[in-house]
PDB file of C-alpha atoms in Angstrom:
ATOM      1  CA  MET Y 834       2.881  -5.216   9.607  1.00  0.00           C
ATOM      2  CA  ILE Y 835       6.055  -6.187   7.326  1.00  0.00           C
ATOM      3  CA  PHE Y 836       7.152  -2.837   6.844  1.00  0.00           C
ATOM      4  CA  HIS Y 837       8.036  -0.218   8.633  1.00  0.00           C
ATOM      5  CA  LEU Y 838       7.130   4.040   8.729  1.00  0.00           C
ATOM      6  CA  GLY Y 839      10.229   5.789   7.080  1.00  0.00           C
ATOM      7  CA  GLN Y 840      11.814   2.075   6.078  1.00  0.00           C
ATOM      8  CA  ILE Y 841      12.929   2.368   1.787  1.00  0.00           C
ATOM      9  CA  VAL Y 842      10.692   0.054  -0.358  1.00  0.00           C
ATOM     10  CA  GLU Y 843      11.069  -1.866  -4.126  1.00  0.00           C
ATOM     11  CA  HIS Y 844       7.982  -3.017  -5.688  1.00  0.00           C
ATOM     12  CA  VAL Y 845       8.923  -6.857  -7.150  1.00  0.00           C
ATOM     13  CA  ARG Y 846       6.584  -6.512  -9.658  1.00  0.00           C
ATOM     14  CA  PHE Y 847       6.813  -3.252 -11.355  1.00  0.00           C
ATOM     15  CA  GLY Y 848       9.867  -1.819  -9.591  1.00  0.00           C
ATOM     16  CA  TYR Y 849       9.388   1.628  -8.136  1.00  0.00           C
ATOM     17  CA  ARG Y 850      11.054   2.630  -4.962  1.00  0.00           C
ATOM     18  CA  GLY Y 851       9.277   4.838  -2.755  1.00  0.00           C
ATOM     19  CA  VAL Y 852       9.127   5.017   0.979  1.00  0.00           C
ATOM     20  CA  ILE Y 853       5.787   3.996   3.955  1.00  0.00           C
ATOM     21  CA  TYR Y 854       4.230   7.063   4.996  1.00  0.00           C
ATOM     22  CA  HIS Y 855       1.204   5.412   6.303  1.00  0.00           C
ATOM     23  CA  CYS Y 856      -0.002   1.824   7.353  1.00  0.00           C
ATOM     24  CA  ASP Y 857      -3.189   0.724   8.108  1.00  0.00           C
ATOM     25  CA  GLY Y 858      -3.822  -2.901  10.084  1.00  0.00           C
ATOM     26  CA  GLU Y 859      -6.750  -3.467   7.747  1.00  0.00           C
ATOM     27  CA  PHE Y 860      -8.196  -1.832   5.217  1.00  0.00           C
ATOM     28  CA  SER Y 861     -10.436   0.866   6.273  1.00  0.00           C
ATOM     29  CA  LEU Y 862     -11.758   2.596   3.776  1.00  0.00           C
ATOM     30  CA  THR Y 863     -15.166   2.065   1.607  1.00  0.00           C
ATOM     31  CA  ASP Y 864     -16.458  -0.365  -0.328  1.00  0.00           C
ATOM     32  CA  GLU Y 865     -16.957   1.892  -3.634  1.00  0.00           C
ATOM     33  CA  TRP Y 866     -13.059   2.666  -3.180  1.00  0.00           C
ATOM     34  CA  TYR Y 867     -11.779  -1.059  -2.838  1.00  0.00           C
ATOM     35  CA  ASP Y 868     -14.250  -1.622  -6.265  1.00  0.00           C
ATOM     36  CA  GLU Y 869     -12.830   1.318  -8.474  1.00  0.00           C
ATOM     37  CA  MET Y 870      -9.508   1.920  -7.043  1.00  0.00           C
ATOM     38  CA  ALA Y 871      -8.340  -1.441  -5.244  1.00  0.00           C
ATOM     39  CA  LYS Y 872      -8.280  -3.403  -9.046  1.00  0.00           C
ATOM     40  CA  SER Y 873      -6.132  -6.690  -8.135  1.00  0.00           C
ATOM     41  CA  LYS Y 874      -8.191  -7.219  -5.149  1.00  0.00           C
ATOM     42  CA  PRO Y 875      -5.800  -8.105  -2.446  1.00  0.00           C
ATOM     43  CA  PRO Y 876      -7.333  -8.970   0.717  1.00  0.00           C
ATOM     44  CA  LYS Y 877      -9.003  -6.513   3.171  1.00  0.00           C
ATOM     45  CA  ASN Y 878      -7.744  -7.838   6.607  1.00  0.00           C
ATOM     46  CA  LYS Y 879      -4.288  -7.601   5.543  1.00  0.00           C
ATOM     47  CA  PRO Y 880      -2.041  -4.823   6.111  1.00  0.00           C
ATOM     48  CA  TRP Y 881      -2.343  -2.130   3.196  1.00  0.00           C
ATOM     49  CA  TYR Y 882      -0.030   0.775   2.859  1.00  0.00           C
ATOM     50  CA  GLY Y 883       0.983   3.968   2.022  1.00  0.00           C
ATOM     51  CA  VAL Y 884       3.622   4.410  -0.365  1.00  0.00           C
ATOM     52  CA  LEU Y 885       5.215   7.789  -1.588  1.00  0.00           C
ATOM     53  CA  VAL Y 886       6.974   7.084  -4.643  1.00  0.00           C
ATOM     54  CA  ASP Y 887      10.850   7.881  -6.051  1.00  0.00           C
ATOM     55  CA  GLY Y 888      10.045  10.781  -8.732  1.00  0.00           C
ATOM     56  CA  SER Y 889       6.688  11.601  -7.968  1.00  0.00           C
TER      57      SER Y 889
END
């Protein structure tokens, strides 16, 4: 994993800040969720992070 729980991060492309609250070692949801929500089609075999975005 690149990031750790509780770590504050800033999105390189979009500039928002947030804190990591969850991490899966690889994608673990359904193919339907991936097709609908993961528009940029990130790799399923890399870590997936939950981020609480600042101001949300």
